Amino acid sequence: MTFNDEPPERGTPLSIRPGHSSPGRLERVLRAGNFAVTAELSPPDSADPEEVYARARVFDGFVDAMNATDGAGANCHMSSVGVCALLSRVGYSTVLQVSCRDRNRIAIQGDVLGAAAMGVASILCLTGDGVQAGDEPEAKPVFDFDSVSLLRAVRIMRDESRLLTGRKLATPPRVFIGAAANPFVPPHDYQVLKLNKKIAAGAQFIQTQYCFDAPRLNEFMREVRALDLHKQVFILVGVGVLSSAQAARWIRNHVPGVHIPDAVIERLERASNPQDEGKQISIEIIREIRDIEGVAGIHVMAYHQEHTIAEIIERTDVLEGRVCWFPECDATQACLSASAK
Amino acid sequence: MYHARLWSVRHARLLEAFYQCFEKVLIRLHPLFERIGYQRLEQPVAATEKVVKGFLFDCRMCGRCVLSNTGMSCPMNCPKNMRNGPCGGVRPDGFCEVKPDMRCVWVEAWTGSQRMREGAAIESVQIQLDWRLQNSSAWLRVAREKGEQRAGSL
């Protein structure tokens, strides 16, 4: 979908609308009340920009923004700042993931400025997995910030035009600030209060960990609505695509914080075609998520299954006929007919 | 030590009551501390604090004690030094992502806070640490900061 104030040149930012914090498409889509779709892009083990563009094209038309992970699972890949810089250069809407594991406050604040200058309009503030989760467990973990103090730091940079030291910024980073939530791990009763804390620190949107347990999500969203938090923050629920029972078990045992109920694994086990069953499970979960009051969208993390996302989004019709913007969008009729206010 | 730490969380209410009295005393002692000189007190008090809080909480002497906000579970025992709540990697059984044989510091913090009178303090946002304060006395810092406030308001 194109906006009526699309910049003439691809890669130049949109204007910042009144009441918005960023020139980003993601913020616009959400504030306009659309059900948003974001997806996780895995940065390549490569210094080739074409690798990044190829990974982005897979999502063309189906996602409102792409998250570039920051050393996901504590494994080194191309930096999220690098990936976002390449993508925003051609106009893609990106979410820069920032983890506290590898960099201290000096480096992170510098990256926020650099990324914003490169056209990044959304930042997701994460703590990050421990170094033990990745292939370099001998690395020194930093954790100078935690996710909440990081959120607060980015908000101060943006709203008060200064670094934490008080040093002035000539131009602040105009970014839409996001955080993660994981309703699926203990202490369950505390998760909603932690979300509240993140909102207080500056979070405007939330992308949750994988949801394979709709009843638990429902319970969490009930608590969210009881505190009216869904009116203060846009919640995008994390969705995964499982390819087999074996893959599901591996994720459950090796990716910190992922909760996959036994029933889901049994279903994959019994299926004659686990790949199709995996897609079917994701589709069912997305339909369930879409109908929960207070959910503003989904965040699809389909590691090694990125090629299935377009089909899954299409079959669930969560976009309701919208075609999300992509660089060749203006050349296609579909995009124009779905243009937004 | 680990067991003492878990005991402290189980007795968060008692420790909270004790600390509230203790802090009042600290603040009242501020003028005396000033006369003796905070500089001169730093080493002996920090050494005492390290022994006492080290035993009770596995205290890491971060210099900015937040035990009252964390259900008497010291957040510096978290391998990620999380000071605002658990990370997203807590294991289903409530154990730590990084150290599988340790209870998550924040799962403990949450249960401890539920036992405390002022447990809602767990909801306040903690800013990033000043790492220069490492190994310095948090007690003296409280005495000085709150003592000066009190002197100002009198």
PDB file of C-alpha atoms in Angstrom, chain A residues 2-294:
ATOM      1  CA  THR A   2       1.247   3.446  -0.866  1.00  0.00           C
ATOM      2  CA  PHE A   3       0.608   6.654   1.041  1.00  0.00           C
ATOM      3  CA  ASN A   4      -0.577   9.837  -0.638  1.00  0.00           C
ATOM      4  CA  ASP A   5       2.635  11.556   0.408  1.00  0.00           C
ATOM      5  CA  GLU A   6       5.001   8.900  -0.972  1.00  0.00           C
ATOM      6  CA  PRO A   7       8.410  10.518  -1.500  1.00  0.00           C
ATOM      7  CA  PRO A   8       9.352  10.908  -5.178  1.00  0.00           C
ATOM      8  CA  GLU A   9      12.592   9.030  -4.628  1.00  0.00           C
ATOM      9  CA  ARG A  10      12.697   5.555  -3.199  1.00  0.00           C
ATOM     10  CA  GLY A  11      14.671   5.448   0.032  1.00  0.00           C
ATOM     11  CA  THR A  12      13.895   8.961   1.179  1.00  0.00           C
ATOM     12  CA  PRO A  13      11.864   8.949   4.367  1.00  0.00           C
ATOM     13  CA  LEU A  14       8.175   9.699   4.600  1.00  0.00           C
ATOM     14  CA  SER A  15       7.153  12.764   6.576  1.00  0.00           C
ATOM     15  CA  ILE A  16       6.366  12.465  10.270  1.00  0.00           C
ATOM     16  CA  ARG A  17       2.640  12.799  10.787  1.00  0.00           C
ATOM     17  CA  PRO A  18       1.276  14.765  13.766  1.00  0.00           C
ATOM     18  CA  GLY A  19       1.279  12.607  16.871  1.00  0.00           C
ATOM     19  CA  HIS A  20       3.747  10.133  15.352  1.00  0.00           C
ATOM     20  CA  SER A  21       7.281   9.660  16.656  1.00  0.00           C
ATOM     21  CA  SER A  22       8.800   8.364  13.452  1.00  0.00           C
ATOM     22  CA  PRO A  23       8.572   8.606   9.670  1.00  0.00           C
ATOM     23  CA  GLY A  24       8.213   4.829   9.591  1.00  0.00           C
ATOM     24  CA  ARG A  25       5.614   2.825   7.691  1.00  0.00           C
ATOM     25  CA  LEU A  26       5.138   0.463  10.601  1.00  0.00           C
ATOM     26  CA  GLU A  27       4.003   3.233  12.913  1.00  0.00           C
ATOM     27  CA  ARG A  28       1.702   4.621  10.204  1.00  0.00           C
ATOM     28  CA  VAL A  29       0.104   1.255   9.490  1.00  0.00           C
ATOM     29  CA  LEU A  30      -0.495   0.605  13.195  1.00  0.00           C
ATOM     30  CA  ARG A  31      -1.803   4.057  14.033  1.00  0.00           C
ATOM     31  CA  ALA A  32      -4.188   3.859  11.069  1.00  0.00           C
ATOM     32  CA  GLY A  33      -5.735   0.839  12.778  1.00  0.00           C
ATOM     33  CA  ASN A  34      -4.574  -1.836  10.325  1.00  0.00           C
ATOM     34  CA  PHE A  35      -3.650  -5.315  11.467  1.00  0.00           C
ATOM     35  CA  ALA A  36       0.123  -5.181  10.956  1.00  0.00           C
ATOM     36  CA  VAL A  37       2.418  -7.953   9.805  1.00  0.00           C
ATOM     37  CA  THR A  38       6.138  -7.895  10.526  1.00  0.00           C
ATOM     38  CA  ALA A  39       8.676 -10.610   9.833  1.00  0.00           C
ATOM     39  CA  GLU A  40      12.105 -11.503  11.033  1.00  0.00           C
ATOM     40  CA  LEU A  41      14.914 -11.370   8.493  1.00  0.00           C
ATOM     41  CA  SER A  42      17.971 -13.442   9.330  1.00  0.00           C
ATOM     42  CA  PRO A  43      21.117 -11.486   8.469  1.00  0.00           C
ATOM     43  CA  PRO A  44      23.456 -13.508   6.238  1.00  0.00           C
ATOM     44  CA  ASP A  45      26.925 -14.832   6.999  1.00  0.00           C
ATOM     45  CA  SER A  46      28.221 -12.728   4.185  1.00  0.00           C
ATOM     46  CA  ALA A  47      29.419  -9.249   3.293  1.00  0.00           C
ATOM     47  CA  ASP A  48      27.369  -9.236   0.088  1.00  0.00           C
ATOM     48  CA  PRO A  49      24.517  -6.702   0.019  1.00  0.00           C
ATOM     49  CA  GLU A  50      22.698  -8.773  -2.625  1.00  0.00           C
ATOM     50  CA  GLU A  51      22.326 -11.544  -0.016  1.00  0.00           C
ATOM     51  CA  VAL A  52      20.354  -9.120   2.153  1.00  0.00           C
ATOM     52  CA  TYR A  53      18.149  -7.911  -0.697  1.00  0.00           C
ATOM     53  CA  ALA A  54      17.394 -11.469  -1.765  1.00  0.00           C
ATOM     54  CA  ARG A  55      16.254 -12.306   1.776  1.00  0.00           C
ATOM     55  CA  ALA A  56      14.059  -9.221   1.873  1.00  0.00           C
ATOM     56  CA  ARG A  57      12.384  -9.852  -1.499  1.00  0.00           C
ATOM     57  CA  VAL A  58      10.871 -13.075  -0.174  1.00  0.00           C
ATOM     58  CA  PHE A  59       8.535 -10.908   1.937  1.00  0.00           C
ATOM     59  CA  ASP A  60       7.572  -8.402  -0.792  1.00  0.00           C
ATOM     60  CA  GLY A  61       3.936  -7.379  -0.473  1.00  0.00           C
ATOM     61  CA  PHE A  62       3.271  -9.356   2.701  1.00  0.00           C
ATOM     62  CA  VAL A  63       5.014  -7.502   5.515  1.00  0.00           C
ATOM     63  CA  ASP A  64       4.810  -3.964   6.857  1.00  0.00           C
ATOM     64  CA  ALA A  65       8.321  -4.072   8.291  1.00  0.00           C
ATOM     65  CA  MET A  66      11.264  -6.421   8.603  1.00  0.00           C
ATOM     66  CA  ASN A  67      13.206  -7.017  11.784  1.00  0.00           C
ATOM     67  CA  ALA A  68      16.945  -7.414  11.404  1.00  0.00           C
ATOM     68  CA  THR A  69      18.146  -9.591  14.266  1.00  0.00           C
ATOM     69  CA  ASP A  70      21.175  -8.613  16.319  1.00  0.00           C
ATOM     70  CA  GLY A  71      23.371 -11.647  16.794  1.00  0.00           C
ATOM     71  CA  ALA A  72      20.325 -13.921  17.126  1.00  0.00           C
ATOM     72  CA  GLY A  73      20.867 -16.860  19.430  1.00  0.00           C
ATOM     73  CA  ALA A  74      24.249 -15.376  20.324  1.00  0.00           C
ATOM     74  CA  ASN A  75      25.644 -16.328  16.912  1.00  0.00           C
ATOM     75  CA  CYS A  76      27.532 -13.828  14.767  1.00  0.00           C
ATOM     76  CA  HIS A  77      25.917 -12.741  11.482  1.00  0.00           C
ATOM     77  CA  MET A  78      25.894  -9.447   9.572  1.00  0.00           C
ATOM     78  CA  SER A  79      25.092  -6.620  12.000  1.00  0.00           C
ATOM     79  CA  SER A  80      21.523  -5.400  12.303  1.00  0.00           C
ATOM     80  CA  VAL A  81      22.697  -1.842  11.633  1.00  0.00           C
ATOM     81  CA  GLY A  82      24.305  -3.016   8.365  1.00  0.00           C
ATOM     82  CA  VAL A  83      21.220  -4.928   7.256  1.00  0.00           C
ATOM     83  CA  CYS A  84      18.857  -2.050   8.114  1.00  0.00           C
ATOM     84  CA  ALA A  85      21.068   0.484   6.362  1.00  0.00           C
ATOM     85  CA  LEU A  86      21.010  -1.576   3.152  1.00  0.00           C
ATOM     86  CA  LEU A  87      17.261  -2.142   3.304  1.00  0.00           C
ATOM     87  CA  SER A  88      16.257   1.422   4.158  1.00  0.00           C
ATOM     88  CA  ARG A  89      18.434   2.637   1.276  1.00  0.00           C
ATOM     89  CA  VAL A  90      15.864   1.173  -1.134  1.00  0.00           C
ATOM     90  CA  GLY A  91      12.877   2.226   0.951  1.00  0.00           C
ATOM     91  CA  TYR A  92      12.114  -0.926   2.936  1.00  0.00           C
ATOM     92  CA  SER A  93      10.659  -0.382   6.363  1.00  0.00           C
ATOM     93  CA  THR A  94      12.954  -1.904   8.976  1.00  0.00           C
ATOM     94  CA  VAL A  95      12.982  -2.668  12.664  1.00  0.00           C
ATOM     95  CA  LEU A  96      16.476  -2.507  14.087  1.00  0.00           C
ATOM     96  CA  GLN A  97      16.939  -5.080  16.831  1.00  0.00           C
ATOM     97  CA  VAL A  98      19.340  -4.018  19.549  1.00  0.00           C
ATOM     98  CA  SER A  99      20.513  -6.533  22.110  1.00  0.00           C
ATOM     99  CA  CYS A 100      22.358  -5.666  25.326  1.00  0.00           C
ATOM    100  CA  ARG A 101      24.634  -8.695  25.173  1.00  0.00           C
ATOM    101  CA  ASP A 102      27.422  -7.445  22.939  1.00  0.00           C
ATOM    102  CA  ARG A 103      27.691  -3.689  23.356  1.00  0.00           C
ATOM    103  CA  ASN A 104      27.846  -1.187  26.181  1.00  0.00           C
ATOM    104  CA  ARG A 105      25.973   2.102  26.519  1.00  0.00           C
ATOM    105  CA  ILE A 106      28.584   4.050  24.539  1.00  0.00           C
ATOM    106  CA  ALA A 107      28.321   1.752  21.518  1.00  0.00           C
ATOM    107  CA  ILE A 108      24.548   1.341  21.638  1.00  0.00           C
ATOM    108  CA  GLN A 109      23.733   5.042  21.804  1.00  0.00           C
ATOM    109  CA  GLY A 110      26.100   5.582  18.874  1.00  0.00           C
ATOM    110  CA  ASP A 111      24.378   2.808  16.898  1.00  0.00           C
ATOM    111  CA  VAL A 112      20.962   4.334  17.557  1.00  0.00           C
ATOM    112  CA  LEU A 113      22.141   7.639  16.064  1.00  0.00           C
ATOM    113  CA  GLY A 114      23.833   5.908  13.133  1.00  0.00           C
ATOM    114  CA  ALA A 115      20.823   3.741  12.364  1.00  0.00           C
ATOM    115  CA  ALA A 116      18.396   6.666  12.559  1.00  0.00           C
ATOM    116  CA  ALA A 117      20.636   8.635  10.189  1.00  0.00           C
ATOM    117  CA  MET A 118      20.524   5.687   7.759  1.00  0.00           C
ATOM    118  CA  GLY A 119      16.723   5.792   7.730  1.00  0.00           C
ATOM    119  CA  VAL A 120      15.809   3.285  10.438  1.00  0.00           C
ATOM    120  CA  ALA A 121      12.466   4.337  11.899  1.00  0.00           C
ATOM    121  CA  SER A 122      11.764   1.547  14.401  1.00  0.00           C
ATOM    122  CA  ILE A 123      13.983   0.055  17.074  1.00  0.00           C
ATOM    123  CA  LEU A 124      13.320  -3.082  19.110  1.00  0.00           C
ATOM    124  CA  CYS A 125      15.092  -3.055  22.481  1.00  0.00           C
ATOM    125  CA  LEU A 126      16.054  -6.521  23.704  1.00  0.00           C
ATOM    126  CA  THR A 127      18.180  -7.985  26.450  1.00  0.00           C
ATOM    127  CA  GLY A 128      19.499 -10.747  24.201  1.00  0.00           C
ATOM    128  CA  ASP A 129      20.250 -14.417  24.752  1.00  0.00           C
ATOM    129  CA  GLY A 130      23.200 -15.330  26.942  1.00  0.00           C
ATOM    130  CA  VAL A 131      26.477 -16.149  25.169  1.00  0.00           C
ATOM    131  CA  GLN A 132      26.037 -19.787  26.222  1.00  0.00           C
ATOM    132  CA  ALA A 133      23.233 -20.123  23.643  1.00  0.00           C
ATOM    133  CA  GLY A 134      25.476 -19.553  20.642  1.00  0.00           C
ATOM    134  CA  ASP A 135      28.572 -20.944  18.977  1.00  0.00           C
ATOM    135  CA  GLU A 136      30.970 -18.640  20.811  1.00  0.00           C
ATOM    136  CA  PRO A 137      30.221 -19.338  24.491  1.00  0.00           C
ATOM    137  CA  GLU A 138      33.758 -18.171  25.313  1.00  0.00           C
ATOM    138  CA  ALA A 139      32.809 -14.554  24.460  1.00  0.00           C
ATOM    139  CA  LYS A 140      32.557 -11.870  27.148  1.00  0.00           C
ATOM    140  CA  PRO A 141      28.911 -10.976  27.822  1.00  0.00           C
ATOM    141  CA  VAL A 142      28.379  -7.226  28.266  1.00  0.00           C
ATOM    142  CA  PHE A 143      24.820  -6.579  29.545  1.00  0.00           C
ATOM    143  CA  ASP A 144      25.619  -2.995  30.499  1.00  0.00           C
ATOM    144  CA  PHE A 145      21.973  -2.076  29.913  1.00  0.00           C
ATOM    145  CA  ASP A 146      19.000  -4.359  30.369  1.00  0.00           C
ATOM    146  CA  SER A 147      16.011  -4.120  28.028  1.00  0.00           C
ATOM    147  CA  VAL A 148      14.213  -1.614  30.266  1.00  0.00           C
ATOM    148  CA  SER A 149      17.138   0.752  30.856  1.00  0.00           C
ATOM    149  CA  LEU A 150      17.873   0.530  27.115  1.00  0.00           C
ATOM    150  CA  LEU A 151      14.284   1.510  26.270  1.00  0.00           C
ATOM    151  CA  ARG A 152      14.548   4.454  28.606  1.00  0.00           C
ATOM    152  CA  ALA A 153      17.854   5.526  27.064  1.00  0.00           C
ATOM    153  CA  VAL A 154      16.440   5.510  23.507  1.00  0.00           C
ATOM    154  CA  ARG A 155      13.360   7.403  24.653  1.00  0.00           C
ATOM    155  CA  ILE A 156      15.513  10.054  26.329  1.00  0.00           C
ATOM    156  CA  MET A 157      17.618  10.416  23.181  1.00  0.00           C
ATOM    157  CA  ARG A 158      14.482  10.909  21.117  1.00  0.00           C
ATOM    158  CA  ASP A 159      12.295  12.999  23.433  1.00  0.00           C
ATOM    159  CA  GLU A 160      14.908  15.045  25.248  1.00  0.00           C
ATOM    160  CA  SER A 161      17.416  15.312  22.407  1.00  0.00           C
ATOM    161  CA  ARG A 162      20.298  14.253  24.603  1.00  0.00           C
ATOM    162  CA  LEU A 163      22.543  11.347  25.423  1.00  0.00           C
ATOM    163  CA  LEU A 164      22.364   9.785  28.887  1.00  0.00           C
ATOM    164  CA  THR A 165      25.292  11.969  29.875  1.00  0.00           C
ATOM    165  CA  GLY A 166      23.177  15.031  29.196  1.00  0.00           C
ATOM    166  CA  ARG A 167      25.199  15.953  26.100  1.00  0.00           C
ATOM    167  CA  LYS A 168      22.887  17.582  23.543  1.00  0.00           C
ATOM    168  CA  LEU A 169      21.934  16.014  20.219  1.00  0.00           C
ATOM    169  CA  ALA A 170      21.604  18.429  17.307  1.00  0.00           C
ATOM    170  CA  THR A 171      19.023  16.105  15.724  1.00  0.00           C
ATOM    171  CA  PRO A 172      17.421  13.373  17.811  1.00  0.00           C
ATOM    172  CA  PRO A 173      16.724   9.891  16.441  1.00  0.00           C
ATOM    173  CA  ARG A 174      13.063   9.955  15.389  1.00  0.00           C
ATOM    174  CA  VAL A 175      12.202   6.375  16.083  1.00  0.00           C
ATOM    175  CA  PHE A 176       9.223   4.243  17.020  1.00  0.00           C
ATOM    176  CA  ILE A 177      10.336   2.298  20.090  1.00  0.00           C
ATOM    177  CA  GLY A 178       9.570  -1.359  20.628  1.00  0.00           C
ATOM    178  CA  ALA A 179      10.212  -4.072  23.168  1.00  0.00           C
ATOM    179  CA  ALA A 180       9.698  -7.787  23.524  1.00  0.00           C
ATOM    180  CA  ALA A 181       7.379  -9.673  25.820  1.00  0.00           C
ATOM    181  CA  ASN A 182       7.271 -13.353  26.615  1.00  0.00           C
ATOM    182  CA  PRO A 183       3.898 -14.353  28.085  1.00  0.00           C
ATOM    183  CA  PHE A 184       4.867 -18.030  27.885  1.00  0.00           C
ATOM    184  CA  VAL A 185       7.582 -18.326  30.548  1.00  0.00           C
ATOM    185  CA  PRO A 186       7.548 -17.950  34.344  1.00  0.00           C
ATOM    186  CA  PRO A 187       6.929 -15.942  36.434  1.00  0.00           C
ATOM    187  CA  HIS A 188       3.575 -15.771  34.589  1.00  0.00           C
ATOM    188  CA  ASP A 189       1.887 -13.345  36.984  1.00  0.00           C
ATOM    189  CA  TYR A 190       4.779 -10.934  36.627  1.00  0.00           C
ATOM    190  CA  GLN A 191       4.899 -10.780  32.811  1.00  0.00           C
ATOM    191  CA  VAL A 192       2.112  -8.244  32.497  1.00  0.00           C
ATOM    192  CA  LEU A 193       3.716  -6.005  35.136  1.00  0.00           C
ATOM    193  CA  LYS A 194       6.994  -6.243  33.277  1.00  0.00           C
ATOM    194  CA  LEU A 195       5.157  -5.151  30.139  1.00  0.00           C
ATOM    195  CA  ASN A 196       3.780  -2.237  32.107  1.00  0.00           C
ATOM    196  CA  LYS A 197       7.304  -1.339  33.164  1.00  0.00           C
ATOM    197  CA  LYS A 198       8.480  -1.414  29.560  1.00  0.00           C
ATOM    198  CA  ILE A 199       5.646   0.908  28.574  1.00  0.00           C
ATOM    199  CA  ALA A 200       6.632   3.269  31.388  1.00  0.00           C
ATOM    200  CA  ALA A 201      10.214   3.188  30.111  1.00  0.00           C
ATOM    201  CA  GLY A 202       9.186   4.096  26.560  1.00  0.00           C
ATOM    202  CA  ALA A 203       7.857   1.079  24.642  1.00  0.00           C
ATOM    203  CA  GLN A 204       5.279   1.967  21.971  1.00  0.00           C
ATOM    204  CA  PHE A 205       5.037  -1.416  20.285  1.00  0.00           C
ATOM    205  CA  ILE A 206       5.635  -4.980  21.450  1.00  0.00           C
ATOM    206  CA  GLN A 207       6.694  -8.046  19.526  1.00  0.00           C
ATOM    207  CA  THR A 208       6.224 -11.191  21.569  1.00  0.00           C
ATOM    208  CA  GLN A 209       8.096 -14.476  21.632  1.00  0.00           C
ATOM    209  CA  TYR A 210       6.631 -17.366  19.578  1.00  0.00           C
ATOM    210  CA  CYS A 211       3.036 -18.159  20.450  1.00  0.00           C
ATOM    211  CA  PHE A 212       2.197 -21.862  20.129  1.00  0.00           C
ATOM    212  CA  ASP A 213      -0.129 -21.761  23.119  1.00  0.00           C
ATOM    213  CA  ALA A 214      -3.206 -19.663  22.371  1.00  0.00           C
ATOM    214  CA  PRO A 215      -4.930 -20.292  25.738  1.00  0.00           C
ATOM    215  CA  ARG A 216      -1.913 -18.891  27.588  1.00  0.00           C
ATOM    216  CA  LEU A 217      -1.840 -15.880  25.242  1.00  0.00           C
ATOM    217  CA  ASN A 218      -5.539 -15.332  25.883  1.00  0.00           C
ATOM    218  CA  GLU A 219      -4.924 -15.282  29.599  1.00  0.00           C
ATOM    219  CA  PHE A 220      -2.079 -12.785  29.162  1.00  0.00           C
ATOM    220  CA  MET A 221      -4.191 -10.546  26.926  1.00  0.00           C
ATOM    221  CA  ARG A 222      -6.979 -10.615  29.517  1.00  0.00           C
ATOM    222  CA  GLU A 223      -4.525  -9.239  32.064  1.00  0.00           C
ATOM    223  CA  VAL A 224      -3.321  -6.697  29.485  1.00  0.00           C
ATOM    224  CA  ARG A 225      -6.876  -5.500  28.882  1.00  0.00           C
ATOM    225  CA  ALA A 226      -7.614  -5.368  32.618  1.00  0.00           C
ATOM    226  CA  LEU A 227      -4.828  -2.777  32.935  1.00  0.00           C
ATOM    227  CA  ASP A 228      -5.796  -1.087  29.632  1.00  0.00           C
ATOM    228  CA  LEU A 229      -2.269  -1.641  28.351  1.00  0.00           C
ATOM    229  CA  HIS A 230      -3.488  -2.524  24.834  1.00  0.00           C
ATOM    230  CA  LYS A 231      -4.518   1.113  24.501  1.00  0.00           C
ATOM    231  CA  GLN A 232      -1.011   2.314  25.345  1.00  0.00           C
ATOM    232  CA  VAL A 233       1.035  -0.053  23.217  1.00  0.00           C
ATOM    233  CA  PHE A 234       0.629  -1.959  19.927  1.00  0.00           C
ATOM    234  CA  ILE A 235       1.014  -5.677  20.582  1.00  0.00           C
ATOM    235  CA  LEU A 236       2.252  -7.870  17.744  1.00  0.00           C
ATOM    236  CA  VAL A 237       2.177 -11.546  18.634  1.00  0.00           C
ATOM    237  CA  GLY A 238       5.081 -13.748  17.582  1.00  0.00           C
ATOM    238  CA  VAL A 239       4.285 -16.593  15.200  1.00  0.00           C
ATOM    239  CA  GLY A 240       6.569 -19.413  14.125  1.00  0.00           C
ATOM    240  CA  VAL A 241       6.431 -22.031  11.410  1.00  0.00           C
ATOM    241  CA  LEU A 242       7.459 -25.535  12.424  1.00  0.00           C
ATOM    242  CA  SER A 243       8.631 -27.913   9.707  1.00  0.00           C
ATOM    243  CA  SER A 244       8.685 -31.172  11.699  1.00  0.00           C
ATOM    244  CA  ALA A 245       8.407 -32.647  15.170  1.00  0.00           C
ATOM    245  CA  GLN A 246      12.178 -32.949  15.243  1.00  0.00           C
ATOM    246  CA  ALA A 247      12.639 -29.260  14.416  1.00  0.00           C
ATOM    247  CA  ALA A 248      10.090 -28.317  17.078  1.00  0.00           C
ATOM    248  CA  ARG A 249      11.954 -30.359  19.693  1.00  0.00           C
ATOM    249  CA  TRP A 250      15.253 -28.808  18.696  1.00  0.00           C
ATOM    250  CA  ILE A 251      13.816 -25.286  19.018  1.00  0.00           C
ATOM    251  CA  ARG A 252      12.244 -26.126  22.365  1.00  0.00           C
ATOM    252  CA  ASN A 253      15.553 -27.416  23.733  1.00  0.00           C
ATOM    253  CA  HIS A 254      17.974 -24.956  22.176  1.00  0.00           C
ATOM    254  CA  VAL A 255      16.237 -21.602  21.774  1.00  0.00           C
ATOM    255  CA  PRO A 256      15.839 -19.911  25.154  1.00  0.00           C
ATOM    256  CA  GLY A 257      12.326 -18.901  26.146  1.00  0.00           C
ATOM    257  CA  VAL A 258      10.384 -20.815  23.494  1.00  0.00           C
ATOM    258  CA  HIS A 259       7.410 -22.765  24.798  1.00  0.00           C
ATOM    259  CA  ILE A 260       5.933 -25.395  22.467  1.00  0.00           C
ATOM    260  CA  PRO A 261       3.155 -27.522  24.028  1.00  0.00           C
ATOM    261  CA  ASP A 262       3.467 -31.310  23.695  1.00  0.00           C
ATOM    262  CA  ALA A 263       0.158 -31.396  21.818  1.00  0.00           C
ATOM    263  CA  VAL A 264       1.678 -29.375  18.967  1.00  0.00           C
ATOM    264  CA  ILE A 265       4.655 -31.724  18.685  1.00  0.00           C
ATOM    265  CA  GLU A 266       2.385 -34.786  18.774  1.00  0.00           C
ATOM    266  CA  ARG A 267       0.327 -33.309  15.971  1.00  0.00           C
ATOM    267  CA  LEU A 268       3.435 -32.896  13.825  1.00  0.00           C
ATOM    268  CA  GLU A 269       4.497 -36.409  14.732  1.00  0.00           C
ATOM    269  CA  ARG A 270       1.214 -37.920  13.540  1.00  0.00           C
ATOM    270  CA  ALA A 271       1.049 -35.894  10.330  1.00  0.00           C
ATOM    271  CA  SER A 272       1.751 -37.663   7.045  1.00  0.00           C
ATOM    272  CA  ASN A 273       3.148 -34.389   5.694  1.00  0.00           C
ATOM    273  CA  PRO A 274       4.713 -32.523   8.635  1.00  0.00           C
ATOM    274  CA  GLN A 275       5.637 -29.507   6.462  1.00  0.00           C
ATOM    275  CA  ASP A 276       2.004 -28.896   5.517  1.00  0.00           C
ATOM    276  CA  GLU A 277       0.870 -29.641   9.057  1.00  0.00           C
ATOM    277  CA  GLY A 278       3.338 -27.045  10.357  1.00  0.00           C
ATOM    278  CA  LYS A 279       1.887 -24.443   8.018  1.00  0.00           C
ATOM    279  CA  GLN A 280      -1.628 -25.456   9.031  1.00  0.00           C
ATOM    280  CA  ILE A 281      -0.743 -25.025  12.727  1.00  0.00           C
ATOM    281  CA  SER A 282       0.611 -21.525  12.072  1.00  0.00           C
ATOM    282  CA  ILE A 283      -2.479 -20.582  10.083  1.00  0.00           C
ATOM    283  CA  GLU A 284      -4.798 -21.760  12.862  1.00  0.00           C
ATOM    284  CA  ILE A 285      -2.808 -19.881  15.493  1.00  0.00           C
ATOM    285  CA  ILE A 286      -2.786 -16.684  13.404  1.00  0.00           C
ATOM    286  CA  ARG A 287      -6.583 -16.874  12.983  1.00  0.00           C
ATOM    287  CA  GLU A 288      -6.950 -17.312  16.711  1.00  0.00           C
ATOM    288  CA  ILE A 289      -4.587 -14.447  17.487  1.00  0.00           C
ATOM    289  CA  ARG A 290      -6.324 -12.120  15.052  1.00  0.00           C
ATOM    290  CA  ASP A 291      -9.598 -12.441  16.940  1.00  0.00           C
ATOM    291  CA  ILE A 292      -8.171 -11.562  20.350  1.00  0.00           C
ATOM    292  CA  GLU A 293      -9.115  -8.082  21.451  1.00  0.00           C
ATOM    293  CA  GLY A 294      -6.075  -5.844  21.913  1.00  0.00           C
TER     294      GLY A 294
END
